[in-house]
CSV table of C-alpha atoms in Angstrom, one decimal:
chain,number,residue,atom,x,y,z
A,1,MET,CA,-93.1,27.8,7.6
A,2,TYR,CA,-92.1,29.9,10.6
A,3,ASN,CA,-92.9,33.6,10.7
A,4,ALA,CA,-94.9,33.0,7.5
A,5,GLY,CA,-96.6,36.4,7.5
A,6,LYS,CA,-93.4,38.4,7.5
A,7,ILE,CA,-91.7,36.1,5.0
A,8,LEU,CA,-94.6,36.3,2.6
A,9,ILE,CA,-94.6,40.1,2.8
A,10,GLY,CA,-90.9,40.1,1.9
A,11,LEU,CA,-91.4,37.7,-0.9
A,12,ALA,CA,-94.3,39.7,-2.3
A,13,ILE,CA,-92.1,42.8,-2.3
A,14,PHE,CA,-89.3,40.9,-4.0
A,15,PHE,CA,-91.8,39.5,-6.6
A,16,GLY,CA,-93.2,43.0,-7.2
A,17,LEU,CA,-89.8,44.5,-7.7
A,18,ALA,CA,-88.5,41.7,-9.9
A,19,THR,CA,-91.5,41.8,-12.2
A,20,PHE,CA,-92.0,45.6,-12.1
A,21,PRO,CA,-90.8,46.2,-15.7
A,22,PHE,CA,-93.4,43.7,-17.0
A,23,PHE,CA,-96.3,45.4,-15.1
A,24,TYR,CA,-95.0,48.9,-15.9
A,25,ASN,CA,-95.3,48.4,-19.6
A,26,MET,CA,-98.6,46.5,-19.5
A,27,GLY,CA,-101.1,47.9,-22.0
A,28,LYS,CA,-98.7,50.5,-23.3
A,29,ALA,CA,-98.3,50.5,-27.0
A,30,VAL,CA,-94.6,50.1,-27.9
A,31,ALA,CA,-94.0,52.7,-30.5
A,32,LYS,CA,-90.9,52.3,-32.6
A,33,PRO,CA,-89.1,55.5,-33.2
A,34,ASP,CA,-89.2,56.7,-36.8
A,35,PRO,CA,-86.9,59.6,-37.4
A,36,LYS,CA,-88.1,61.5,-40.5
A,37,LEU,CA,-85.7,62.2,-43.4
A,38,ASP,CA,-88.2,64.2,-45.5
A,39,THR,CA,-87.0,67.8,-44.8
A,40,PRO,CA,-87.1,70.2,-47.8
A,41,GLU,CA,-83.4,70.4,-47.8
A,42,ILE,CA,-83.0,66.6,-48.2
A,43,MET,CA,-85.8,66.3,-50.8
A,44,LYS,CA,-84.0,68.9,-52.9
A,45,LEU,CA,-81.0,66.6,-53.3
A,46,ALA,CA,-80.9,64.0,-56.0
A,47,LYS,CA,-81.6,60.4,-54.9
A,48,GLN,CA,-78.0,59.3,-55.0
A,49,ASP,CA,-76.8,62.4,-53.1
A,50,ARG,CA,-79.0,61.8,-50.1
A,51,LYS,CA,-76.2,60.7,-47.9
A,52,CYS,CA,-75.1,61.8,-44.5
A,53,VAL,CA,-71.4,62.5,-43.8
A,54,GLU,CA,-70.9,58.9,-43.0
A,55,PRO,CA,-72.9,55.7,-43.8
A,56,LYS,CA,-76.2,55.3,-42.1
A,57,GLU,CA,-75.2,52.4,-39.8
A,58,PHE,CA,-72.1,54.3,-38.6
A,59,MET,CA,-74.1,57.4,-37.9
A,60,ARG,CA,-76.8,55.5,-36.1
A,61,ALA,CA,-74.3,54.0,-33.5
A,62,GLU,CA,-71.5,56.6,-33.5
A,63,HIS,CA,-73.0,60.0,-34.2
A,64,MET,CA,-72.5,61.2,-30.7
A,65,GLN,CA,-68.8,60.3,-30.8
A,66,LEU,CA,-68.5,62.0,-34.2
A,67,LEU,CA,-70.1,65.2,-32.8
A,68,ASN,CA,-68.0,65.1,-29.8
A,69,ASN,CA,-64.8,64.8,-31.9
A,70,TRP,CA,-66.0,67.7,-34.1
A,71,ARG,CA,-66.5,69.8,-31.1
A,72,ASP,CA,-63.1,69.0,-29.7
A,73,SER,CA,-61.5,69.6,-33.1
A,74,VAL,CA,-63.2,72.9,-33.7
A,75,VAL,CA,-63.0,74.3,-30.1
A,76,ARG,CA,-59.6,73.1,-29.1
A,77,ASP,CA,-57.6,72.7,-32.3
A,78,ASN,CA,-59.4,75.1,-34.7
A,79,VAL,CA,-59.6,72.4,-37.3
A,80,ARG,CA,-63.0,72.9,-39.0
A,81,VAL,CA,-62.8,70.6,-42.0
A,82,TYR,CA,-64.0,67.0,-41.7
A,83,VAL,CA,-62.9,64.5,-44.4
A,84,ASN,CA,-65.2,61.6,-44.4
A,85,SER,CA,-64.5,57.9,-45.3
A,86,GLU,CA,-65.1,58.7,-49.0
A,87,GLY,CA,-62.7,61.7,-49.0
A,88,LYS,CA,-65.5,64.3,-49.2
A,89,LYS,CA,-65.0,67.4,-47.2
A,90,PHE,CA,-67.5,68.9,-44.7
A,91,ASP,CA,-67.6,71.9,-42.5
A,92,MET,CA,-67.6,70.7,-38.9
A,93,SER,CA,-70.7,72.4,-37.6
A,94,LEU,CA,-73.8,71.1,-35.9
A,95,GLN,CA,-76.0,74.1,-36.8
A,96,ASN,CA,-74.7,74.7,-40.3
A,97,THR,CA,-73.9,71.2,-41.5
A,98,CYS,CA,-76.0,68.7,-39.6
A,99,MET,CA,-79.1,70.8,-39.0
A,100,ARG,CA,-79.0,72.3,-42.5
A,101,CYS,CA,-80.4,69.0,-43.8
A,102,HIS,CA,-81.9,67.7,-40.6
A,103,SER,CA,-83.8,70.8,-39.9
A,104,ASN,CA,-86.5,68.8,-38.2
A,105,LYS,CA,-85.0,68.4,-34.7
A,106,LYS,CA,-88.3,67.2,-33.2
A,107,LYS,CA,-89.0,64.6,-35.8
A,108,PHE,CA,-85.3,63.6,-36.2
A,109,CYS,CA,-83.1,64.0,-33.1
A,110,ASP,CA,-85.8,63.9,-30.5
A,111,GLU,CA,-87.5,60.9,-32.0
A,112,CYS,CA,-84.8,58.4,-30.8
A,113,HIS,CA,-83.5,60.5,-27.9
A,114,ASN,CA,-86.9,60.5,-26.3
A,115,TYR,CA,-87.4,56.8,-27.0
A,116,MET,CA,-84.1,56.1,-25.3
A,117,ALA,CA,-84.7,58.7,-22.6
A,118,VAL,CA,-81.5,60.5,-23.2
A,119,LYS,CA,-81.1,64.2,-23.0
A,120,PRO,CA,-77.9,65.3,-24.9
A,121,TYR,CA,-76.7,68.7,-23.8
A,122,CYS,CA,-76.1,69.9,-27.4
A,123,TRP,CA,-78.8,72.6,-27.1
A,124,ASP,CA,-77.4,74.0,-23.9
A,125,CYS,CA,-75.1,76.0,-26.1
A,126,HIS,CA,-76.3,75.6,-29.7
A,127,ILE,CA,-79.5,77.2,-31.0
A,128,ALA,CA,-82.0,74.7,-32.2
A,129,PRO,CA,-83.5,75.3,-35.6
A,130,LYS,CA,-86.8,77.1,-35.7
A,131,GLU,CA,-89.6,74.7,-36.3
A,132,LYS,CA,-93.3,75.2,-36.8
A,133,GLU,CA,-95.2,73.8,-33.8
A,134,SER,CA,-97.1,70.8,-35.0
B,1,MET,CA,-56.5,26.5,-10.3
B,2,LYS,CA,-59.1,28.0,-7.9
B,3,THR,CA,-58.8,31.3,-9.9
B,4,LEU,CA,-58.2,29.8,-13.4
B,5,ILE,CA,-61.2,27.5,-13.6
B,6,PRO,CA,-63.8,30.3,-12.9
B,7,PHE,CA,-61.9,32.6,-15.2
B,8,PHE,CA,-62.0,30.2,-18.1
B,9,ALA,CA,-65.6,29.4,-17.3
B,10,VAL,CA,-66.5,33.0,-18.0
B,11,VAL,CA,-64.3,33.1,-21.1
B,12,ILE,CA,-66.1,30.0,-22.4
B,13,LEU,CA,-69.5,31.7,-21.7
B,14,VAL,CA,-68.4,34.8,-23.7
B,15,LEU,CA,-67.2,32.6,-26.5
B,16,LEU,CA,-70.4,30.6,-26.4
B,17,ALA,CA,-72.5,33.7,-26.9
B,18,LEU,CA,-70.2,35.0,-29.6
B,19,ALA,CA,-70.2,31.7,-31.5
B,20,GLY,CA,-73.9,31.2,-31.0
B,21,VAL,CA,-74.7,34.6,-32.5
B,22,ASN,CA,-72.0,35.0,-35.1
B,23,MET,CA,-71.8,31.5,-36.4
B,24,GLY,CA,-75.0,29.8,-35.4
B,25,ASN,CA,-77.3,32.8,-35.9
B,26,GLN,CA,-79.0,31.9,-32.6
B,27,GLN,CA,-80.2,35.5,-31.9
B,28,PHE,CA,-83.6,34.3,-30.8
B,29,LEU,CA,-82.1,31.8,-28.4
B,30,PHE,CA,-79.6,34.3,-26.8
B,31,GLY,CA,-81.9,37.3,-27.0
B,32,VAL,CA,-85.2,35.8,-26.0
B,33,ILE,CA,-85.3,32.3,-24.8
B,34,ILE,CA,-82.3,32.3,-22.4
B,35,PRO,CA,-83.2,35.7,-20.8
B,36,TYR,CA,-86.8,34.6,-20.2
B,37,ALA,CA,-85.5,31.3,-18.8
B,38,ALA,CA,-83.0,33.1,-16.6
B,39,VAL,CA,-85.5,35.5,-15.1
B,40,THR,CA,-87.9,32.6,-14.4
B,41,VAL,CA,-85.2,30.6,-12.7
B,42,PHE,CA,-84.1,33.7,-10.7
B,43,ILE,CA,-87.6,34.5,-9.4
B,44,ALA,CA,-88.5,30.9,-8.7
B,45,GLY,CA,-85.1,30.1,-7.3
B,46,ILE,CA,-85.2,33.0,-4.8
B,47,ILE,CA,-88.7,32.1,-3.6
B,48,TYR,CA,-87.6,28.5,-3.3
B,49,ARG,CA,-84.6,29.4,-1.2
B,50,VAL,CA,-86.5,31.8,1.0
B,51,VAL,CA,-89.3,29.3,1.6
B,52,LYS,CA,-86.7,26.6,2.4
B,53,TRP,CA,-85.0,28.9,4.9
B,54,GLY,CA,-88.4,29.8,6.4
B,55,ARG,CA,-89.2,26.2,7.0
B,56,SER,CA,-86.0,25.7,8.9
B,57,PRO,CA,-86.6,25.9,12.7
B,58,VAL,CA,-84.5,28.2,14.8
B,59,PRO,CA,-83.9,26.3,18.0
B,60,PHE,CA,-82.6,29.1,20.1
B,61,SER,CA,-82.9,32.8,20.4
B,62,ILE,CA,-79.5,33.8,18.9
B,63,PRO,CA,-79.3,37.4,18.0
B,64,THR,CA,-75.8,38.7,17.9
B,65,THR,CA,-75.5,41.8,19.9
B,66,CYS,CA,-72.9,44.3,21.0
B,67,GLY,CA,-74.6,46.6,23.4
B,68,GLN,CA,-76.4,46.8,26.7
B,69,GLN,CA,-79.4,44.5,26.7
B,70,LYS,CA,-82.8,45.7,27.9
B,71,SER,CA,-82.5,45.2,31.7
B,72,LEU,CA,-83.6,47.1,34.8
B,73,PRO,CA,-85.2,50.5,34.2
B,74,TRP,CA,-82.2,52.5,35.4
B,75,ILE,CA,-79.7,50.8,33.1
B,76,LYS,CA,-79.7,52.4,29.7
B,77,GLN,CA,-80.4,50.0,26.9
B,78,ASN,CA,-78.5,50.3,23.6
B,79,LYS,CA,-81.6,49.9,21.4
B,80,LEU,CA,-79.8,49.8,18.1
B,81,GLU,CA,-77.1,47.3,19.1
B,82,ASN,CA,-79.3,45.2,21.2
B,83,PRO,CA,-82.8,45.6,20.0
B,84,SER,CA,-85.7,44.1,21.9
B,85,THR,CA,-88.5,45.2,19.7
B,86,THR,CA,-89.3,44.5,16.0
B,87,LEU,CA,-89.0,48.2,15.2
B,88,TRP,CA,-85.4,48.4,16.4
B,89,VAL,CA,-84.6,45.1,14.8
B,90,MET,CA,-85.8,46.6,11.5
B,91,ALA,CA,-83.7,49.7,12.1
B,92,ARG,CA,-80.6,47.6,12.8
B,93,MET,CA,-81.4,45.4,9.7
B,94,ALA,CA,-81.8,48.5,7.5
B,95,LEU,CA,-78.4,49.9,8.5
B,96,GLU,CA,-76.9,46.4,7.9
B,97,VAL,CA,-78.5,46.2,4.4
B,98,PHE,CA,-77.8,49.7,3.3
B,99,PHE,CA,-74.5,50.5,5.0
B,100,PHE,CA,-73.0,47.1,6.0
B,101,ARG,CA,-72.7,48.1,9.6
B,102,SER,CA,-71.2,44.8,10.8
B,103,LEU,CA,-68.5,45.0,8.1
B,104,PHE,CA,-67.7,48.5,9.2
B,105,ARG,CA,-66.4,46.9,12.4
B,106,ASN,CA,-64.0,44.8,10.4
B,107,ILE,CA,-60.6,44.9,12.1
B,108,LYS,CA,-57.1,43.8,11.1
B,109,THR,CA,-55.3,41.5,13.5
B,110,GLU,CA,-51.6,41.2,13.3
B,111,LEU,CA,-49.0,39.4,15.2
B,112,ARG,CA,-46.0,41.7,15.5
B,113,GLU,CA,-42.6,41.3,17.0
B,114,GLY,CA,-42.6,40.8,20.7
B,115,PRO,CA,-44.7,38.7,20.1
B,116,LYS,CA,-47.4,41.2,20.4
B,117,LEU,CA,-50.9,41.0,19.0
B,118,THR,CA,-52.2,44.2,17.6
B,119,TYR,CA,-55.6,45.2,16.3
B,120,GLY,CA,-56.2,48.0,13.8
B,121,SER,CA,-59.0,49.5,11.9
B,122,ASP,CA,-59.6,48.1,8.4
B,123,LYS,CA,-62.2,49.9,6.4
B,124,TRP,CA,-61.1,49.0,2.9
B,125,LEU,CA,-63.3,46.0,2.5
B,126,TRP,CA,-66.2,47.9,3.8
B,127,MET,CA,-65.6,50.8,1.5
B,128,ALA,CA,-65.1,48.6,-1.6
B,129,GLY,CA,-68.1,46.5,-0.7
B,130,LEU,CA,-70.2,49.6,-0.3
B,131,ALA,CA,-69.0,51.1,-3.6
B,132,PHE,CA,-69.6,47.8,-5.4
B,133,HIS,CA,-73.1,47.2,-4.1
B,134,TRP,CA,-74.4,50.7,-4.4
B,135,SER,CA,-72.9,51.1,-7.9
B,136,PHE,CA,-74.5,47.8,-9.0
B,137,LEU,CA,-77.8,48.9,-7.6
B,138,ILE,CA,-77.7,52.3,-9.3
B,139,ILE,CA,-76.6,50.6,-12.6
B,140,LEU,CA,-79.5,48.2,-12.3
B,141,ILE,CA,-82.0,51.0,-11.6
B,142,ARG,CA,-80.5,53.0,-14.5
B,143,HIS,CA,-81.1,50.1,-16.9
B,144,PHE,CA,-84.8,50.6,-16.3
B,145,ARG,CA,-84.7,53.1,-19.2
B,146,PHE,CA,-84.3,50.2,-21.6
B,147,PHE,CA,-87.4,48.5,-20.1
B,148,ALA,CA,-89.9,51.3,-20.0
B,149,GLN,CA,-91.9,53.3,-22.4
B,150,GLY,CA,-92.0,56.7,-20.9
B,151,VAL,CA,-89.2,56.6,-18.4
B,152,PRO,CA,-90.2,57.8,-15.0
B,153,LEU,CA,-88.6,61.0,-13.5
B,154,PRO,CA,-86.6,59.3,-10.7
B,155,ILE,CA,-84.7,57.3,-13.3
B,156,HIS,CA,-83.9,60.6,-15.1
B,157,ILE,CA,-82.7,62.1,-11.9
B,158,ILE,CA,-80.5,59.1,-11.0
B,159,GLU,CA,-79.0,59.1,-14.5
B,160,SER,CA,-78.2,62.8,-14.6
B,161,LEU,CA,-76.6,62.7,-11.2
B,162,ASP,CA,-74.6,59.6,-12.2
B,163,SER,CA,-73.3,61.4,-15.3
B,164,PHE,CA,-73.0,64.9,-14.0
B,165,LEU,CA,-69.2,65.0,-14.6
B,166,GLN,CA,-70.1,65.3,-18.3
B,167,ILE,CA,-67.0,63.5,-19.5
B,168,GLY,CA,-67.1,62.3,-23.1
B,169,ILE,CA,-70.1,61.4,-25.2
B,170,PRO,CA,-72.1,59.4,-24.2
B,171,LEU,CA,-71.5,60.9,-20.8
B,172,LEU,CA,-69.4,58.8,-18.4
B,173,TYR,CA,-71.3,57.3,-15.6
B,174,ILE,CA,-69.5,57.5,-12.3
B,175,THR,CA,-71.0,54.2,-11.2
B,176,ASP,CA,-69.4,52.4,-14.2
B,177,ALA,CA,-66.0,53.4,-13.1
B,178,LEU,CA,-66.7,52.7,-9.4
B,179,LEU,CA,-68.1,49.3,-10.2
B,180,LEU,CA,-65.1,48.2,-12.2
B,181,GLY,CA,-62.7,49.6,-9.6
B,182,ALA,CA,-64.5,47.9,-6.8
B,183,VAL,CA,-64.7,44.5,-8.5
B,184,THR,CA,-61.0,44.8,-9.3
B,185,PHE,CA,-60.2,45.6,-5.7
B,186,LEU,CA,-62.4,42.8,-4.4
B,187,PHE,CA,-60.6,40.4,-6.7
B,188,ALA,CA,-57.1,41.7,-5.9
B,189,ARG,CA,-57.8,41.4,-2.2
B,190,ARG,CA,-58.6,37.7,-2.6
B,191,VAL,CA,-55.4,37.1,-4.6
B,192,TYR,CA,-53.1,39.4,-2.7
B,193,LEU,CA,-53.9,38.6,1.0
B,194,PRO,CA,-52.6,35.1,1.7
B,195,SER,CA,-55.2,34.4,4.4
B,196,VAL,CA,-58.1,35.4,2.2
B,197,ARG,CA,-56.6,33.5,-0.8
B,198,TYR,CA,-56.5,30.4,1.3
B,199,ILE,CA,-60.2,30.4,2.0
B,200,SER,CA,-61.3,31.6,-1.5
B,201,LEU,CA,-63.0,29.0,-3.6
B,202,PRO,CA,-63.9,28.9,-7.3
B,203,ALA,CA,-67.5,29.9,-6.2
B,204,ASP,CA,-66.0,33.2,-4.8
B,205,TYR,CA,-64.0,34.0,-8.0
B,206,PHE,CA,-66.7,33.0,-10.5
B,207,PRO,CA,-69.2,35.8,-9.6
B,208,LEU,CA,-66.4,38.4,-9.6
B,209,PHE,CA,-65.3,37.4,-13.1
B,210,LEU,CA,-68.9,37.2,-14.3
B,211,ILE,CA,-69.7,40.6,-13.0
B,212,PHE,CA,-66.5,42.0,-14.3
B,213,GLY,CA,-67.4,40.5,-17.7
B,214,ILE,CA,-70.8,42.1,-17.6
B,215,ALA,CA,-69.4,45.5,-16.6
B,216,VAL,CA,-66.7,45.4,-19.3
B,217,SER,CA,-69.1,44.4,-22.0
B,218,GLY,CA,-71.5,47.1,-20.9
B,219,VAL,CA,-68.8,49.7,-20.8
B,220,LEU,CA,-67.5,48.6,-24.2
B,221,MET,CA,-70.9,49.0,-25.7
B,222,ARG,CA,-71.5,52.4,-24.2
B,223,TYR,CA,-68.1,54.1,-24.7
B,224,PHE,CA,-66.1,52.1,-27.3
B,225,VAL,CA,-67.6,49.7,-29.8
B,226,ARG,CA,-71.1,51.1,-29.9
B,227,VAL,CA,-74.2,49.2,-30.7
B,228,ASP,CA,-77.3,50.4,-32.4
B,229,ILE,CA,-79.0,51.3,-29.1
B,230,VAL,CA,-82.5,51.9,-30.6
B,231,SER,CA,-82.6,48.3,-31.9
B,232,VAL,CA,-81.4,47.1,-28.5
B,233,LYS,CA,-84.3,48.9,-26.8
B,234,GLN,CA,-86.7,47.4,-29.3
B,235,LEU,CA,-85.5,44.0,-28.3
B,236,THR,CA,-85.7,44.7,-24.5
B,237,MET,CA,-89.2,46.3,-24.9
B,238,GLY,CA,-90.2,43.2,-26.9
B,239,LEU,CA,-89.1,41.1,-23.9
B,240,VAL,CA,-91.0,43.1,-21.2
B,241,SER,CA,-94.2,43.3,-23.3
B,242,PHE,CA,-94.1,39.6,-24.2
B,243,THR,CA,-93.9,40.3,-27.9
B,244,PRO,CA,-90.3,39.3,-28.5
B,245,VAL,CA,-88.6,40.7,-31.6
B,246,ILE,CA,-85.1,40.4,-32.8
B,247,PRO,CA,-84.2,43.6,-34.7
B,248,LYS,CA,-81.5,43.1,-37.3
B,249,GLY,CA,-78.1,44.6,-37.0
B,250,ILE,CA,-77.4,44.4,-33.2
B,251,SER,CA,-73.8,43.7,-32.8
B,252,SER,CA,-72.8,40.4,-31.0
B,253,ILE,CA,-71.3,42.2,-28.0
B,254,PHE,CA,-74.8,43.0,-26.9
B,255,TYR,CA,-75.7,39.3,-26.9
B,256,VAL,CA,-72.5,38.6,-24.9
B,257,HIS,CA,-73.7,41.2,-22.3
B,258,LEU,CA,-77.2,39.8,-22.2
B,259,PHE,CA,-76.0,36.2,-22.0
B,260,LEU,CA,-73.6,36.9,-19.1
B,261,ILE,CA,-76.5,38.7,-17.3
B,262,SER,CA,-78.8,35.8,-17.9
B,263,VAL,CA,-76.1,33.5,-16.5
B,264,LEU,CA,-75.8,35.7,-13.4
B,265,PHE,CA,-79.6,35.7,-12.9
B,266,ALA,CA,-79.9,32.0,-13.2
B,267,TYR,CA,-76.8,31.4,-11.0
B,268,PHE,CA,-77.9,33.8,-8.4
B,269,PRO,CA,-80.3,31.8,-6.3
B,270,PHE,CA,-78.0,28.8,-6.1
B,271,SER,CA,-74.8,30.6,-5.1
B,272,LYS,CA,-73.4,32.8,-2.4
B,273,LEU,CA,-75.0,35.7,-4.2
B,274,VAL,CA,-78.3,34.8,-2.7
B,275,HIS,CA,-77.2,36.6,0.4
B,276,MET,CA,-79.3,39.3,-1.1
B,277,ALA,CA,-82.3,37.4,0.3
B,278,GLY,CA,-80.4,35.6,3.0
B,279,VAL,CA,-79.4,38.7,4.9
B,280,PHE,CA,-83.1,39.1,5.8
B,281,MET,CA,-83.3,35.5,6.9
B,282,SER,CA,-80.3,35.6,9.3
B,283,PRO,CA,-81.5,34.6,12.8
B,284,THR,CA,-78.5,36.4,14.3
B,285,ARG,CA,-79.8,39.7,12.8
B,286,ASN,CA,-83.6,39.3,12.5
B,287,MET,CA,-84.5,38.2,16.0
B,288,PRO,CA,-85.2,40.7,18.8
B,289,ASN,CA,-83.1,40.1,21.9
B,290,ASP,CA,-86.1,39.6,24.2
B,291,SER,CA,-85.2,36.3,25.6
B,292,ARG,CA,-85.8,37.6,29.2
B,293,GLU,CA,-89.4,38.6,28.3
B,294,VAL,CA,-90.5,36.0,25.8
B,295,ARG,CA,-89.8,32.4,26.1
B,296,HIS,CA,-88.3,31.1,22.8
B,297,ILE,CA,-89.9,27.7,22.2
B,298,ASN,CA,-87.7,25.4,20.2
B,299,PRO,CA,-89.8,24.1,17.4
B,300,TRP,CA,-87.8,20.9,17.5
B,301,ASN,CA,-88.9,20.1,21.0
B,302,TYR,CA,-90.3,16.7,21.4
B,303,PRO,CA,-93.6,16.8,23.3
B,304,VAL,CA,-92.3,15.5,26.6
B,305,HIS,CA,-94.9,14.3,29.1
B,306,ILE,CA,-94.5,16.3,32.3
B,307,HIS,CA,-95.4,14.9,35.6
B,308,THR,CA,-95.9,17.8,38.0
B,309,TYR,CA,-95.5,17.8,41.7
B,310,ASP,CA,-99.3,18.1,42.1
B,311,GLU,CA,-99.8,14.9,40.1
B,312,TYR,CA,-97.0,13.2,42.0
B,313,GLU,CA,-98.7,14.1,45.3
B,314,ASN,CA,-102.0,12.9,44.0
B,315,ASP,CA,-100.4,9.6,43.1
B,316,PHE,CA,-98.6,9.1,46.5
B,317,ARG,CA,-100.6,11.1,49.0
B,318,ASP,CA,-101.7,8.2,51.1
B,319,LYS,CA,-98.2,6.7,51.3
B,320,MET,CA,-96.6,10.1,52.0
B,321,LYS,CA,-99.0,10.7,54.9
B,322,ALA,CA,-98.4,7.2,56.2
B,323,ALA,CA,-94.7,7.9,56.2
B,324,GLY,CA,-95.1,11.2,57.9
B,325,ILE,CA,-94.0,13.3,54.9
B,326,PRO,CA,-95.7,16.7,54.8
B,327,VAL,CA,-98.1,17.2,51.9
B,328,GLU,CA,-99.4,20.4,50.4
B,329,LYS,CA,-103.1,19.3,50.0
B,330,GLU,CA,-104.7,17.3,52.6
């Protein structure tokens, strides 16, 4: 091989970059996020009533869109009542509806958001519920 | 046909992934085996190509230059356009790699009435190429958040800059829109310009469709038909930590996205896309123009036996003297 030294340096850089994710995670325990649903407010409810505004699978994938729609609906159209897929009515409010049950932002919201490394800007305007530092 | 064959090839790839996951329940194949195989092929393939290029001899010193060569001391050298040292070669290469400097010189040639030949500036290809490559790079870097436990700060910075318009939820990435726009432009250019259409091959269209498919499936997953992203990260983290898992409930569009990327990775080293490595191996760009200082030895040269004048004289000295021919050594 001609210019072997330079080419090997280049290949080493390429190999390092291409396999970087494998080395970066070496020896790190992969903790699965585990959002907690055991707030006092949820525990108070009867077993069959422990439901979010929409089914779990929907909320998991689409909650950001739902919240965005709520915001637009409240702020722009002054429509504050949300009718869910079962016909039940809810007040569209992050602080008063969502966080009433899910009062554990750190163990609920942040659990997945930190895992996915996303920083939603909800709390730029809203007030996060008070939590005991654990 | 040149356009339709690669188009349907990508459609078939999409259908293959959809059928494999929805009907065949081949999540492990599409989520673990194929990605691993594709990355292996990618890395090994690039190394193979680069080593193969490295073994090819360069018979002549052939840097392409467009500036004053290093010459007499009072003539100013254009060091960037006509580098004579490794450092300036690297500078020129860096500008080429990061800003496509040679493409910036792209001009449009037209034969107008008269007949008159006119040249004009044409920066569209350069701009679209730059938008495409940079968007792709930023998207690739951004995806590191799916492959790291504890995402490093630079990734956060890139991501927040990329989404700083704060449109919609999840926030719109500027690069997503740029990439789709640029790919569309690069495709439209090949179809619209007769001269470019004439020289375009299926191998030119296929990567465009493939990348378009990857971008569309990614955009769909982020903004429209959402997937359970936490499960997706569990899968990707399983891949990078060599403990593959297939979490339940990941929608099939994710497997389409992953499969198209796997195809892109496996296809990469054996297609024109390998210009990623090839640009560094281009003799016209990576050689210093120092042919007046350093003799470039052609590695092909056959070892020719040279008979110098000294040897000639040694052989025939007596006869030369006898004939009255002057000799250098008595």
